[in-house]
Structures are given as structure tokens and as C-alpha cells.
Coordinates of C-alpha atoms in Angstrom, one line a residue:
X251 CA 44.2 -26.5 91.7
X252 CA 42.0 -28.8 89.4
X253 CA 45.1 -30.4 87.9
X254 CA 48.8 -30.4 88.0
X255 CA 50.8 -29.1 85.0
X256 CA 53.6 -31.6 84.0
X257 CA 56.1 -29.0 83.6
X258 CA 55.4 -28.0 87.4
X259 CA 56.7 -31.7 88.3
X260 CA 59.4 -31.6 86.1
X261 CA 60.7 -28.6 87.8
X262 CA 60.0 -29.8 91.2
X263 CA 62.5 -32.8 90.3
X264 CA 65.1 -30.3 89.2
X265 CA 64.7 -28.2 92.5
X266 CA 65.2 -31.4 94.3
X267 CA 68.3 -32.5 92.6
X268 CA 69.9 -29.1 92.4
X269 CA 69.2 -27.4 95.4
X270 CA 68.4 -24.4 93.3
X271 CA 65.3 -22.7 91.9
X272 CA 67.7 -20.8 89.4
X273 CA 69.6 -23.7 88.2
X274 CA 66.3 -25.6 87.7
X275 CA 64.9 -22.8 85.6
X276 CA 68.0 -22.7 83.7
X277 CA 68.0 -26.8 82.9
X278 CA 64.2 -26.7 82.2
X279 CA 64.6 -23.5 79.7
X280 CA 62.5 -21.3 81.7
X281 CA 62.7 -17.6 83.0
X282 CA 63.6 -17.6 87.2
X283 CA 60.2 -15.6 87.5
X284 CA 58.1 -18.4 85.5
X285 CA 59.7 -21.2 87.7
X286 CA 59.1 -19.4 91.2
X287 CA 55.1 -18.9 89.6
X288 CA 55.2 -22.7 89.3
X289 CA 56.6 -23.5 92.5
X290 CA 54.4 -21.3 94.2
X291 CA 51.4 -23.3 92.4
X292 CA 52.5 -26.3 93.6
X293 CA 53.0 -24.9 96.9
X294 CA 48.9 -23.9 96.9
X295 CA 48.2 -27.2 95.2
X296 CA 49.8 -29.5 97.9
X297 CA 49.4 -27.1 100.9
X298 CA 53.1 -27.0 101.5
X299 CA 56.1 -25.2 101.4
X300 CA 57.8 -28.1 99.8
X301 CA 61.5 -26.3 99.6
X302 CA 62.6 -23.9 102.2
X303 CA 65.8 -22.0 101.6
X304 CA 68.8 -23.2 104.1
X305 CA 72.7 -22.1 104.0
X306 CA 72.9 -25.4 101.7
X307 CA 70.4 -24.3 99.2
X308 CA 66.7 -25.1 98.9
X309 CA 65.8 -28.0 101.0
X310 CA 62.6 -30.1 100.6
X311 CA 60.2 -30.4 103.6
X312 CA 59.4 -33.5 105.0
X313 CA 56.2 -33.6 103.0
X314 CA 58.5 -33.3 99.6
X315 CA 60.9 -35.9 100.7
X316 CA 57.7 -38.2 101.1
X317 CA 56.0 -37.5 97.9
X318 CA 59.2 -37.5 95.4
X319 CA 59.5 -40.9 94.8
X320 CA 55.9 -41.2 93.7
X321 CA 56.3 -38.2 91.5
X322 CA 59.6 -39.8 89.9
X323 CA 58.0 -42.8 89.1
X324 CA 54.5 -41.2 87.7
X325 CA 56.6 -38.9 85.5
X326 CA 59.0 -42.0 84.3
X327 CA 55.5 -43.6 83.4
X328 CA 54.4 -40.5 81.4
X329 CA 57.9 -40.4 79.8
X330 CA 57.5 -44.3 78.7
X331 CA 54.1 -43.5 77.4
X332 CA 55.6 -40.7 75.0
X333 CA 58.0 -43.1 73.6
X334 CA 55.4 -46.1 73.4
X335 CA 54.8 -45.3 69.7
X336 CA 57.8 -47.9 68.8
X337 CA 58.6 -48.2 65.1
X338 CA 57.3 -51.0 63.0
X339 CA 60.2 -53.8 62.3
X340 CA 58.8 -55.7 59.4
X341 CA 61.5 -58.2 59.6
X342 CA 60.4 -59.3 63.2
X343 CA 56.6 -58.2 63.3
X344 CA 54.2 -60.6 63.5
X345 CA 50.7 -59.1 62.3
X346 CA 47.8 -59.6 60.1
X347 CA 46.9 -56.5 58.1
X348 CA 43.2 -56.8 56.2
X349 CA 43.1 -55.1 52.8
X350 CA 40.3 -53.9 51.0
X351 CA 40.7 -54.2 47.1
X352 CA 39.4 -55.2 43.8
X353 CA 39.1 -58.1 41.8
X354 CA 41.4 -56.1 39.4
X355 CA 44.0 -55.6 42.3
X356 CA 43.7 -59.4 43.3
X357 CA 45.2 -59.9 39.8
X358 CA 47.6 -57.2 39.1
X359 CA 48.9 -56.1 42.4
X360 CA 48.3 -58.9 44.9
X361 CA 51.1 -61.4 43.5
X362 CA 53.8 -58.5 43.9
X363 CA 52.8 -57.2 47.2
X364 CA 52.8 -61.1 48.5
X365 CA 56.3 -61.6 47.1
X366 CA 57.5 -58.2 49.0
X367 CA 55.9 -59.6 52.1
X368 CA 57.5 -62.8 52.0
X369 CA 60.8 -61.3 51.9
X370 CA 60.8 -58.1 53.9
X371 CA 58.0 -59.0 56.4
X372 CA 57.4 -63.0 56.8
X373 CA 55.6 -62.8 59.7
X374 CA 52.9 -60.4 58.3
X375 CA 49.8 -62.1 56.9
X376 CA 47.5 -60.6 54.5
X377 CA 43.6 -60.9 54.6
X378 CA 41.7 -59.9 51.6
X379 CA 38.0 -58.4 51.2
X380 CA 36.5 -56.9 48.4
X381 CA 36.0 -52.9 48.4
X382 CA 31.9 -52.4 48.7
X383 CA 29.8 -50.2 50.0
X384 CA 30.5 -51.2 53.7
X385 CA 34.5 -50.6 53.2
X386 CA 34.3 -46.7 54.9
X387 CA 32.8 -48.3 58.0
X388 CA 35.3 -50.9 58.1
X389 CA 38.1 -48.6 57.8
X390 CA 36.7 -46.2 60.4
X391 CA 36.0 -48.9 62.8
X392 CA 39.5 -51.0 62.2
X393 CA 38.3 -54.2 61.2
X394 CA 40.2 -53.5 57.9
X395 CA 43.5 -51.3 57.6
X396 CA 43.7 -49.7 54.1
X397 CA 41.5 -50.1 50.9
X398 CA 43.4 -49.7 47.3
X399 CA 40.8 -48.8 44.3
X400 CA 38.6 -46.1 43.2
X401 CA 36.8 -44.6 46.1
X402 CA 35.4 -41.2 44.8
X403 CA 32.6 -41.0 47.6
X404 CA 34.4 -40.8 50.9
X405 CA 33.6 -38.4 53.1
X406 CA 35.6 -36.7 55.8
X407 CA 38.0 -38.2 58.1
X408 CA 39.7 -40.6 55.5
X409 CA 43.4 -39.9 53.8
X410 CA 44.1 -41.1 50.4
X411 CA 47.2 -41.5 48.4
X412 CA 47.4 -41.7 44.5
X413 CA 49.4 -44.7 43.5
X414 CA 49.3 -44.7 39.8
X415 CA 46.4 -43.6 37.2
X416 CA 44.8 -46.1 35.1
X417 CA 43.3 -45.6 31.4
X418 CA 41.0 -48.2 29.5
X419 CA 42.0 -50.6 26.6
X420 CA 39.4 -52.8 24.9
X421 CA 40.1 -56.6 24.6
X422 CA 39.3 -58.8 22.0
X423 CA 40.6 -62.5 20.8
X424 CA 43.5 -62.5 18.9
X425 CA 41.6 -64.7 16.4
X426 CA 38.5 -62.7 16.2
X427 CA 37.2 -62.8 12.6
X428 CA 36.3 -59.2 12.3
X429 CA 38.8 -57.2 14.4
X430 CA 42.4 -56.6 13.7
X431 CA 45.2 -54.6 15.0
X432 CA 42.8 -51.4 15.1
X433 CA 39.2 -50.9 16.3
X434 CA 37.2 -48.2 14.6
X435 CA 33.9 -46.7 16.2
X436 CA 31.5 -48.6 13.8
X437 CA 33.2 -51.9 14.5
X438 CA 33.1 -51.2 18.3
X439 CA 29.3 -50.7 18.2
X440 CA 28.4 -53.7 15.8
X441 CA 30.3 -56.2 18.1
X442 CA 28.8 -57.6 21.0
X443 CA 30.2 -56.8 24.5
X444 CA 30.5 -57.6 28.0
X445 CA 30.0 -55.6 30.9
X446 CA 32.0 -56.2 34.5
X447 CA 30.0 -54.1 37.3
X448 CA 32.7 -54.3 40.2
X449 CA 33.2 -51.7 43.2
X450 CA 36.1 -49.8 43.0
X451 CA 37.5 -50.1 39.6
X452 CA 36.5 -46.7 38.1
X453 CA 34.6 -48.8 35.3
X454 CA 31.5 -46.7 35.8
X455 CA 33.3 -43.7 34.2
X456 CA 32.9 -46.2 31.0
X457 CA 29.4 -46.1 31.1
X458 CA 29.0 -42.5 31.9
X459 CA 31.0 -41.6 29.2
X460 CA 29.6 -43.5 26.4
X461 CA 26.0 -42.4 27.8
X462 CA 27.0 -38.9 27.1
X463 CA 28.3 -39.4 24.0
X464 CA 25.0 -41.0 22.9
X465 CA 26.8 -44.4 22.3
X466 CA 25.4 -47.6 23.3
X467 CA 26.8 -51.2 23.1
X468 CA 25.1 -54.1 22.5
X469 CA 26.0 -56.0 26.0
X470 CA 25.2 -59.7 26.0
X471 CA 27.0 -60.8 28.9
X472 CA 27.3 -58.8 32.7
X473 CA 30.1 -60.2 35.1
X474 CA 30.1 -59.4 38.7
X475 CA 34.1 -59.7 38.6
X476 CA 37.0 -59.6 36.0
X477 CA 38.4 -62.9 37.3
X478 CA 37.2 -64.7 34.4
X479 CA 36.7 -62.3 31.6
X480 CA 39.9 -63.3 29.5
X481 CA 39.3 -66.8 29.3
X482 CA 35.8 -65.7 28.2
X483 CA 37.1 -63.2 25.3
X484 CA 39.9 -65.5 24.1
X485 CA 37.2 -68.2 23.3
X486 CA 34.2 -66.1 22.4
X487 CA 33.8 -63.2 20.0
X488 CA 32.6 -61.0 22.8
X489 CA 34.6 -57.7 23.8
X490 CA 35.3 -56.0 27.1
X491 CA 37.0 -52.8 28.0
X492 CA 39.1 -52.8 31.0
X493 CA 41.9 -51.0 32.8
X494 CA 45.2 -51.0 30.9
X495 CA 47.1 -52.7 34.0
X496 CA 44.5 -55.7 33.8
X497 CA 44.6 -55.6 30.0
X498 CA 48.3 -56.0 30.2
X499 CA 48.3 -59.0 32.6
X500 CA 45.4 -60.7 31.0
X501 CA 47.2 -60.5 27.7
X502 CA 49.9 -62.4 28.9
X503 CA 47.9 -65.1 30.0
X504 CA 45.1 -65.7 27.1
X505 CA 44.9 -65.4 23.5
X506 CA 43.6 -61.8 23.6
X507 CA 44.7 -58.6 21.6
X508 CA 44.8 -55.4 23.2
X509 CA 43.2 -52.4 21.4
X510 CA 42.7 -48.8 21.6
X511 CA 39.2 -47.3 22.3
X512 CA 37.6 -45.8 19.5
X513 CA 36.4 -43.1 22.0
X514 CA 38.2 -40.9 24.2
X515 CA 38.0 -42.4 27.8
X516 CA 39.1 -40.5 30.9
X517 CA 41.8 -42.0 33.1
X518 CA 41.4 -42.3 36.9
X519 CA 43.4 -42.3 40.1
X520 CA 43.9 -45.9 42.1
X521 CA 44.5 -44.5 45.3
X522 CA 45.0 -46.1 48.7
X523 CA 42.6 -44.9 51.4
X524 CA 42.8 -45.3 55.2
X525 CA 41.2 -43.5 58.2
X526 CA 42.3 -40.7 60.3
X527 CA 42.2 -43.1 63.5
X528 CA 45.1 -45.2 62.0
X529 CA 47.1 -42.5 60.4
X530 CA 50.0 -42.8 62.7
X531 CA 49.9 -46.2 63.3
X532 CA 53.4 -47.7 62.8
X533 CA 52.1 -50.6 61.0
X534 CA 49.9 -48.9 59.0
X535 CA 52.3 -46.3 57.9
X536 CA 54.7 -48.9 56.8
X537 CA 52.2 -51.0 54.9
X538 CA 51.4 -47.7 53.1
X539 CA 54.8 -46.6 52.4
X540 CA 55.4 -50.7 50.8
X541 CA 52.5 -50.1 48.8
X542 CA 53.3 -46.6 47.2
X543 CA 56.8 -47.8 46.7
X544 CA 55.6 -51.3 44.6
X545 CA 53.0 -49.4 42.7
X546 CA 53.6 -45.7 42.8
X547 CA 53.9 -44.3 39.6
X548 CA 53.1 -45.3 35.8
X549 CA 54.7 -48.7 36.3

């Protein structure tokens, strides 16, 4: 015999305690014939009869009595490992999570998440990195826990969950000399624009859609992130297209106006992503649920 079946060991334990193969089989939920076969396999494995029929029932042999304590310890250890996946208790947990997010999420989502953690999980700390081409590898290795953003090119081995759907708005200064409450296509194309190239934001959708329609903006400024774009728009005559949630947040901070784009731009899903290696990790599960509860839906 190359291996021991755990069910055989459980049967051994029951026979030892009950002194009966039939009662042991009943307690293990198996047919008596199946129990007898398992006992014979144990006998073959150990080269010992293990239990002998007497007037008092099935009595263990000296060898069975000798190995019984070690088998009980082994079964108890296996049982403990089965219950080792304890629930994550946010109130008492002390853990550092590393999130991969966009600069948009840093502005729009991170404050809400941090306020939630300070109340629900005061011992949980967050480290932030930007989504990049290296993000899939970092999620797979465990160097990062969850990524939140637009990552359409992930390969097999990743889970994802949509948090919300995002569309686009145009931003212009409130005192812009040529733009009022509405923005036409001709005015849109005449104005100078800012373009932001930031991974994970879905902004490539804008460039692709405009190119498909044969529309070309006059781009006078390219930025690596959205962090300073509101101040620039508020103090210049430049325009920019941004995701709506970011636009709503920036409009509350600067003298800028939100305008509907004069061309139809597709929406995109902002998702949280994680690797299958950590799908059942209790802390990862808890954080994913928290993100879904905080940001799921139109919001």
C-alpha cells in the first residue's frame, strides 16, 4: 500500500472506540461491507490483524493499541488544518494590503476607503501603487493584493468584479470666454485640449473613438496623470475629457464646468481584479467585499 486513506483511519478510530465494525460503519455513514474492505486494507498496510473478535467485541491487538495514540494525534492535526482558514476579523486584524489603482481612484475612491478602514478595521494599513504593465505579475506573485481600474488584457488566472460603469465628460473653466453651458462639435474641435496618458483609466477609449470618427483634437498638453488637470483647466482656456466620477470630484474643488461631450463616447467598466491564488484568502475576500459595498453600483 503506497498511501493511507483518511477514511480508513477514521474507521480505525471508530472500531477502537466502539468495539464493533458494524457500529463503526454506521457512525461513519458507510455500508458494513465497505467498512470490512477498509479494515482489510488497513491490515494489509500494517501487516497486523489490528482487531480480533472476542466475547467483548472487536478488541485491538497490542500493535493497534501501540499505534492508536499516534494515529489520533495525526487525525487531530489534520482536523486542525481543515479549520485553519479562520475568518478575517477586521476589528482586530493587523495587516497591510497593497492596492494597485489609478490616479483617478486615488482622488475619487481612496478617501472613502480610508475613512471606512479607520472605523471598521483600524489595524489595517494600505499601500498604494499605480496600475502598470507589471500589475498582472505583481498580483500573481502576491506583491499586490487587488487592482482597481480598467485592465482589459488580463490573461487566464485572474478574477474580476465590476464595481461601477464609467462614462466621460468634458471639463472647461467656468469663465471660459467661448464655452457656455453646452458644447457643440465645432467648438469642441476648435479649442485646445489636454490629453492624459494614465494606465488603467480607460482613457484610450476616447482616442480610439475619436479616431474612428475621423475627429482630431488640437492637443497642446500631454500629462502623465490627472492629479493637476483641474487646476490647469480652471486657470487656462484648455479643455480635457475625463471620467465622470473624476469630473464631479474636480468640479467641487475648482472653478470648472462639466459638459456633455459633443460626440458619443462609450462607457467602460471599472473593476477590481485579483489572482486565483488568493481567491480564498480571508483578508482578500473581506477587502473585495468592502470595495464592492463602498463603490458598487452607479454611485
